Coordinates of C-alpha atoms in Angstrom, one line a residue:
M244 CA -25.8 -0.9 -13.1
E245 CA -26.0 -1.9 -9.4
N246 CA -24.2 0.6 -7.1
S247 CA -22.6 -2.0 -4.9
T248 CA -19.1 -3.3 -3.9
W249 CA -17.7 -6.8 -3.7
F250 CA -15.9 -6.4 -0.4
E251 CA -17.5 -6.9 3.1
V252 CA -15.9 -4.1 5.1
P253 CA -14.6 -0.9 3.4
V254 CA -11.1 -1.2 4.8
F255 CA -8.2 -2.4 2.7
Q256 CA -4.9 -3.0 4.5
G257 CA -2.1 -1.6 2.3
G258 CA 0.6 -4.1 1.1
M259 CA 3.9 -3.2 2.7
G260 CA 7.2 -4.8 1.8
V261 CA 9.7 -6.2 2.5
G262 CA 8.0 -8.6 4.9
V263 CA 6.0 -6.0 6.8
S264 CA 2.6 -7.3 5.6
L265 CA 2.7 -11.1 5.2
G266 CA 0.2 -13.7 6.0
G267 CA 0.0 -12.8 9.7
L268 CA -1.2 -9.3 9.3
A269 CA -3.2 -9.9 6.1
G270 CA -5.0 -12.8 7.8
A271 CA -5.8 -10.8 10.9
V272 CA -7.3 -8.0 8.8
A273 CA -9.4 -10.4 6.8
A274 CA -10.6 -12.1 10.0
C275 CA -12.2 -8.7 10.9
G276 CA -14.0 -8.7 7.5
G277 CA -11.5 -6.4 5.8
A278 CA -9.2 -6.9 2.8
G279 CA -5.8 -8.2 4.0
T280 CA -3.0 -7.6 1.5
I281 CA 0.2 -9.6 1.4
S282 CA 3.2 -7.8 -0.2
A283 CA 4.9 -9.9 -2.9
A284 CA 8.0 -7.7 -2.7
Q285 CA 10.9 -10.0 -1.8
I286 CA 8.4 -12.1 0.1
G287 CA 10.8 -15.1 0.3
F288 CA 13.5 -13.3 2.1
Q289 CA 13.3 -15.8 5.0
E290 CA 13.7 -18.8 2.6
P291 CA 17.1 -20.6 2.9
D292 CA 17.8 -20.2 -0.8
F293 CA 16.7 -16.6 -1.1
A294 CA 20.3 -15.2 -1.8
S295 CA 21.0 -17.8 -4.5
S296 CA 17.5 -18.1 -6.1
P297 CA 15.4 -15.1 -5.1
L298 CA 12.7 -15.7 -7.7
E299 CA 12.1 -19.3 -6.8
A300 CA 12.2 -18.5 -3.1
N301 CA 9.7 -15.7 -3.6
L302 CA 7.2 -17.8 -5.6
R303 CA 7.4 -20.6 -3.0
A304 CA 6.8 -18.1 -0.1
M305 CA 3.8 -16.7 -1.8
G306 CA 1.9 -19.9 -1.4
K307 CA 3.0 -20.3 2.2
E308 CA 1.9 -16.8 3.2
V309 CA -1.5 -17.1 1.4
D310 CA -2.2 -20.3 3.2
R311 CA -1.2 -18.7 6.5
A312 CA -3.5 -15.7 5.9
R313 CA -6.4 -17.9 5.0
Q314 CA -6.0 -20.1 8.1
T315 CA -6.0 -16.9 10.2
A316 CA -8.9 -15.4 8.3
G317 CA -11.1 -18.4 8.9
G318 CA -13.2 -17.8 5.8
R319 CA -13.9 -14.1 6.5
G320 CA -13.0 -11.0 4.5
A321 CA -10.7 -11.2 1.5
V322 CA -7.0 -12.1 1.1
G323 CA -5.0 -10.6 -1.8
M324 CA -1.6 -9.6 -2.9
N325 CA 0.2 -6.3 -3.8
I326 CA 2.5 -6.9 -6.8
M327 CA 4.4 -3.9 -8.1
V328 CA 4.7 -3.4 -11.9
A329 CA 8.3 -2.3 -11.3
M330 CA 9.3 -5.7 -10.0
Q331 CA 11.5 -8.0 -12.1
H332 CA 9.5 -11.1 -13.2
Y333 CA 6.2 -9.2 -12.6
G334 CA 4.3 -11.6 -14.9
A335 CA 5.6 -14.6 -12.9
Y336 CA 4.4 -13.2 -9.6
V337 CA 1.0 -12.3 -11.0
K338 CA 0.6 -15.8 -12.4
E339 CA 1.6 -17.4 -9.1
A340 CA -1.0 -15.2 -7.3
V341 CA -3.6 -16.4 -9.7
R342 CA -2.5 -20.0 -9.2
Q343 CA -2.9 -19.5 -5.4
K344 CA -6.5 -18.2 -6.1
V345 CA -6.1 -15.0 -4.1
D346 CA -9.2 -12.8 -3.9
F347 CA -7.5 -9.8 -5.5
I348 CA -4.3 -8.3 -6.9
V349 CA -3.4 -4.7 -6.2
S350 CA -0.8 -3.4 -8.7
G351 CA 1.0 -0.1 -8.8
A352 CA 4.5 1.4 -9.0
G353 CA 3.9 1.7 -12.7
L354 CA 0.8 1.2 -14.9
P355 CA -0.3 -2.5 -14.9
M356 CA -1.2 -2.5 -18.6
D357 CA -0.9 -6.3 -19.0
L358 CA -2.6 -7.4 -15.7
P359 CA -5.9 -8.5 -17.4
E360 CA -3.9 -10.8 -19.8
L361 CA -1.8 -12.2 -17.0
A362 CA -4.8 -12.9 -14.9
A363 CA -7.0 -14.1 -17.7
G364 CA -9.4 -16.9 -17.0
S365 CA -9.4 -16.4 -13.3
E366 CA -11.8 -14.9 -10.8
V367 CA -9.0 -12.8 -9.2
K368 CA -10.1 -9.2 -8.8
K369 CA -7.8 -6.8 -10.6
I370 CA -7.1 -3.5 -8.9
P371 CA -4.8 -0.9 -10.4
V372 CA -3.2 1.9 -8.3
V373 CA -3.3 5.4 -9.7
S374 CA -2.3 8.8 -8.4
S375 CA -4.0 10.9 -11.2
L376 CA -7.0 11.1 -13.4
K377 CA -4.7 10.8 -16.4
A378 CA -3.4 7.4 -15.2
A379 CA -7.0 6.2 -14.5
R380 CA -8.1 7.1 -18.0
V381 CA -5.0 5.5 -19.6
I382 CA -5.5 2.2 -17.8
C383 CA -9.2 1.9 -18.3
R384 CA -9.1 2.7 -22.0
R385 CA -6.2 0.4 -22.6
W386 CA -7.8 -2.5 -20.7
W387 CA -11.0 -2.1 -22.6
S388 CA -9.6 -1.7 -26.1
R389 CA -7.1 -4.5 -25.7
Y390 CA -8.8 -7.0 -23.4
R391 CA -12.4 -5.9 -23.0
A392 CA -11.6 -5.8 -19.3
L393 CA -12.6 -3.4 -16.6
P394 CA -11.0 -2.8 -13.1
D395 CA -12.8 -4.6 -10.3
A396 CA -11.8 -1.6 -8.2
V397 CA -9.2 1.3 -8.3
V398 CA -7.0 2.5 -5.5
V399 CA -6.3 6.2 -5.7
E400 CA -3.1 6.9 -3.7
G401 CA -2.4 10.4 -2.5
P402 CA 0.9 12.2 -1.7
L403 CA 0.7 11.4 2.1
A404 CA 1.4 7.7 1.4
G405 CA 4.4 5.7 2.6
G406 CA 7.1 3.9 0.7
H407 CA 7.6 4.6 -3.0
L408 CA 5.5 7.5 -4.1
G409 CA 3.7 8.4 -7.4
F410 CA 4.5 12.0 -6.9
D411 CA 7.6 14.2 -7.2
K412 CA 9.6 14.9 -4.1
E413 CA 8.4 18.5 -3.8
T414 CA 4.7 17.6 -4.0
A415 CA 5.0 14.9 -1.4
R416 CA 7.0 17.1 1.0
A417 CA 4.6 20.1 0.6
A418 CA 1.6 17.9 1.3
A419 CA 3.1 16.4 4.4
E420 CA 4.1 19.9 5.8
E421 CA 0.6 21.2 5.2
E422 CA -0.9 18.2 6.9
A423 CA 1.5 18.3 9.9
C424 CA 0.7 22.0 10.5
S425 CA -3.0 21.2 10.7
R426 CA -2.5 18.0 12.7
G427 CA -0.7 19.6 15.6
T428 CA -2.3 17.1 17.9
K429 CA -2.9 13.4 18.0
D430 CA -6.5 13.9 18.9
P431 CA -8.6 12.9 15.8
A432 CA -11.5 15.0 17.0
D433 CA -9.5 18.2 16.9
P434 CA -11.2 20.7 14.5
A435 CA -7.9 21.4 12.8
V436 CA -7.8 17.8 11.5
K437 CA -11.2 18.2 9.9
K438 CA -10.3 21.6 8.4
S439 CA -7.1 20.1 6.9
F440 CA -9.0 17.3 5.1
L441 CA -11.6 19.7 3.8
S442 CA -8.9 21.8 2.2
R443 CA -6.7 19.1 0.8
K444 CA -5.7 19.8 -2.7
F445 CA -5.9 16.2 -3.7
D446 CA -9.6 16.1 -3.0
E447 CA -10.4 17.6 -6.4
E448 CA -8.3 14.9 -8.1
I449 CA -10.1 12.2 -6.2
R450 CA -13.5 13.7 -7.2
G451 CA -12.4 13.8 -10.9
I452 CA -11.2 10.2 -10.8
I453 CA -14.4 9.0 -9.2
E454 CA -16.6 10.9 -11.7
F455 CA -14.6 9.4 -14.6
L456 CA -14.9 5.8 -13.1
R457 CA -18.6 6.2 -12.5
D458 CA -19.2 7.4 -16.1
W459 CA -16.9 4.6 -17.4
G460 CA -18.7 2.0 -15.3
R461 CA -22.1 3.2 -16.5
E462 CA -21.0 3.1 -20.1
H463 CA -19.9 -0.6 -19.7
E464 CA -22.6 -1.6 -17.2
R465 CA -20.2 -2.2 -14.3
Y466 CA -19.8 -0.5 -11.0
I467 CA -16.2 0.2 -10.3
P468 CA -15.5 0.8 -6.6
V469 CA -12.9 3.5 -5.6
I470 CA -10.6 3.0 -2.7
T471 CA -8.6 6.0 -1.5
A472 CA -5.2 5.9 0.2
G473 CA -2.4 8.0 1.6
G474 CA -2.2 9.2 5.2
L475 CA -5.6 7.9 6.2
R476 CA -5.8 6.6 9.8
T477 CA -9.1 7.6 11.5
H478 CA -12.9 7.2 11.2
E479 CA -13.1 10.9 10.5
D480 CA -10.7 10.3 7.5
M481 CA -13.0 7.5 6.3
E482 CA -16.1 9.7 6.6
H483 CA -14.4 12.4 4.6
Q484 CA -13.4 10.1 1.8
R485 CA -16.9 8.7 1.7
R486 CA -18.2 12.2 1.3
L487 CA -15.9 12.6 -1.7
G488 CA -17.6 9.5 -3.2
A489 CA -15.0 6.8 -2.2
D490 CA -16.3 3.3 -1.5
G491 CA -13.5 2.4 0.9
I492 CA -10.1 3.4 2.2
Q493 CA -6.7 1.8 2.2
V494 CA -4.7 2.0 5.4
A495 CA -1.1 0.8 5.8
S496 CA 1.1 2.5 8.4
R497 CA -1.5 2.3 11.2
F498 CA -1.5 -1.5 10.9
V499 CA 2.3 -1.6 11.5
T500 CA 1.8 -0.8 15.2
T501 CA -0.2 -3.9 15.8
R502 CA 0.8 -7.2 17.4
E503 CA -0.2 -9.1 14.3
C504 CA 2.1 -7.1 12.0
D505 CA 4.8 -9.4 10.6
A506 CA 7.7 -7.0 11.3
D507 CA 10.1 -7.2 14.2
I508 CA 9.0 -5.4 17.3
R509 CA 11.9 -2.9 16.9
F510 CA 10.5 -1.9 13.6
K511 CA 7.1 -1.3 15.1
Q512 CA 8.6 0.7 18.0
A513 CA 10.4 3.0 15.5
Y514 CA 6.9 4.0 14.4
V515 CA 5.8 4.7 17.9
D516 CA 8.9 6.6 18.8
C517 CA 9.2 8.8 15.7
K518 CA 8.3 12.5 15.7
K519 CA 6.9 14.4 12.7
E520 CA 10.3 16.0 12.0
D521 CA 11.8 12.5 11.7
I522 CA 9.7 11.6 8.6
V523 CA 11.6 12.6 5.5
I524 CA 11.4 12.2 1.7
V525 CA 14.3 10.1 0.4
K526 CA 15.4 9.2 -3.1
S527 CA 15.2 5.5 -3.7
P528 CA 18.0 3.8 -5.6
V529 CA 15.5 3.2 -8.4
G530 CA 15.1 7.0 -8.9
M531 CA 11.7 7.3 -7.2
P532 CA 11.0 9.4 -4.1
G533 CA 10.0 7.6 -1.0
R534 CA 8.9 8.4 2.5
A535 CA 10.8 7.0 5.5
I536 CA 11.9 7.6 9.1
R537 CA 15.2 9.4 9.3
N538 CA 17.9 7.2 10.9
S539 CA 21.6 6.5 10.8
F540 CA 21.2 4.5 7.6
I541 CA 19.7 7.4 5.7
E542 CA 22.5 9.6 7.0
K543 CA 25.0 7.1 5.6
T544 CA 23.4 7.1 2.2
C545 CA 23.6 10.9 2.1
S546 CA 27.3 10.7 2.7
G547 CA 28.1 8.2 0.0
C548 CA 27.4 4.9 -1.7
I549 CA 27.0 1.5 0.1
P550 CA 27.9 -0.9 -2.7
P551 CA 25.6 -4.0 -2.8
K552 CA 27.2 -7.4 -2.1
R553 CA 24.8 -9.2 -4.4
C554 CA 21.7 -8.6 -6.6
F555 CA 18.4 -9.9 -5.4
Q556 CA 16.6 -9.2 -8.7
C557 CA 14.1 -6.9 -7.2
L558 CA 13.2 -3.9 -9.4
K559 CA 13.5 -3.5 -13.1
T560 CA 15.1 -0.1 -13.0
C561 CA 17.8 -1.0 -10.5
D562 CA 21.4 -1.4 -11.9
P563 CA 23.6 -3.1 -9.3
K564 CA 26.7 -1.4 -10.9
T565 CA 25.4 2.1 -10.2
T566 CA 22.9 1.9 -7.4
P567 CA 23.9 3.9 -4.3
Y568 CA 22.7 1.0 -2.0
C569 CA 20.7 -2.2 -2.2
I570 CA 17.1 -1.4 -1.3
T571 CA 16.2 -5.0 -0.8
Q572 CA 18.9 -5.5 1.8
A573 CA 18.1 -2.2 3.5
L574 CA 14.4 -3.2 3.8
I575 CA 15.2 -6.7 5.0
N576 CA 17.5 -5.3 7.7
A577 CA 14.7 -2.9 8.8
V578 CA 12.0 -5.5 9.0
K579 CA 14.3 -7.9 11.0
G580 CA 14.9 -5.1 13.5
N581 CA 18.4 -4.0 12.4
L582 CA 17.4 -0.4 12.2
E583 CA 20.9 1.0 12.1
D584 CA 21.4 -0.5 8.6
G585 CA 17.8 -0.5 7.5
L586 CA 15.4 1.7 5.5
I587 CA 12.2 2.3 7.5
F588 CA 9.4 3.2 5.0
C589 CA 6.4 4.9 6.5
G590 CA 3.4 7.1 5.8
A591 CA 3.3 10.9 6.5
N592 CA 1.1 10.5 9.6
T593 CA 3.1 7.7 11.2
W594 CA 4.3 10.2 13.9
Q595 CA 0.8 10.0 15.4
E596 CA 1.0 6.4 16.4
D597 CA 1.6 6.1 20.1
R598 CA 1.2 2.5 21.1
I599 CA 1.3 -1.1 19.9
G600 CA -2.3 -2.4 19.7
T601 CA -4.2 -5.0 17.8
V602 CA -5.7 -5.3 14.3
K603 CA -9.2 -5.5 15.8
E604 CA -8.6 -2.2 17.7
V605 CA -7.5 -0.5 14.5
M606 CA -10.4 -1.9 12.5
D607 CA -12.9 -0.9 15.2
A608 CA -11.5 2.6 15.3
L609 CA -11.6 3.0 11.5
M610 CA -15.3 1.8 11.5
G611 CA -16.2 4.2 14.3
K612 CA -16.8 1.6 16.9
S613 CA -16.1 2.5 20.5
R614 CA -14.6 0.0 23.0
T615 CA -17.9 -0.2 24.8
Q616 CA -19.5 -1.5 21.6
N617 CA -17.1 -4.4 21.3

């Protein structure tokens, strides 16, 4: 079994919806040799028929954004899609991504048990997202017993991630508080930062998942790369993850504060302006905890329901009759710059962003390249 990876640069840009990571951002990351990820979540929100035919609008937009990303990438890196298991019409989105011949599909927010069947006969790399050793075991064993399939990589997402989380509210909050205490400065070279990462409780879970995947890969004569995620934003973070055995890292929030990010400038500025006490754990309408920037919209949701005006067929577990607010509309408002009525998902370390830069600057920083080397 050859100990090698199929990606050029060990940086995956996390898929961020709605509309935060489209073809513009994904293509720019790929152009630097990384893996650019387009979020399929309500990707067609700018299509004229989105309100009346969201599925059709989304499927059409997938092709447009993949084409845009490839044009920007210019043949470098990889361009893929993040497709949540929790999405309504999950199978239709996966099949459209396959039809578009994306390089990879990252799939979380549930266990993607049927992904090998849905992507059968294609060369698309299949990448499940897990938050525990138990989940990794279940997916690998099911894929092999049912489809004789293996993951082409696995993303291991920790409790410092943004958006919907694979952890309970208490775990996510405790992890962020511990991290914030040790990261009392924005200087990545500060010794406290290194100490924090050496002591992170999730490290042991990562090691356990990596050990299992190495053994599973050897048993089936395939090397399965491991990509770690959640609150990672510096070269030091990458080096620490590599010491744990990871083959690459997934970074999301740090790419928001780039010129190439597809979100409105007001959305990006909210990241730059926020303080660590502004980042809170909220309960999503679909019952999952999520991490977001506190604003007037979150205050409104704490005071009572905001009845949705229409259903956009987003997540399987959302009931329009009982949901406290429409998460699709809230995320669309935010990405368009209407922050007063929007939900601004973010990672735990977003408060450390202090400027709007470029994707190349972020990629160089993650890879440990100084500006004088560029």
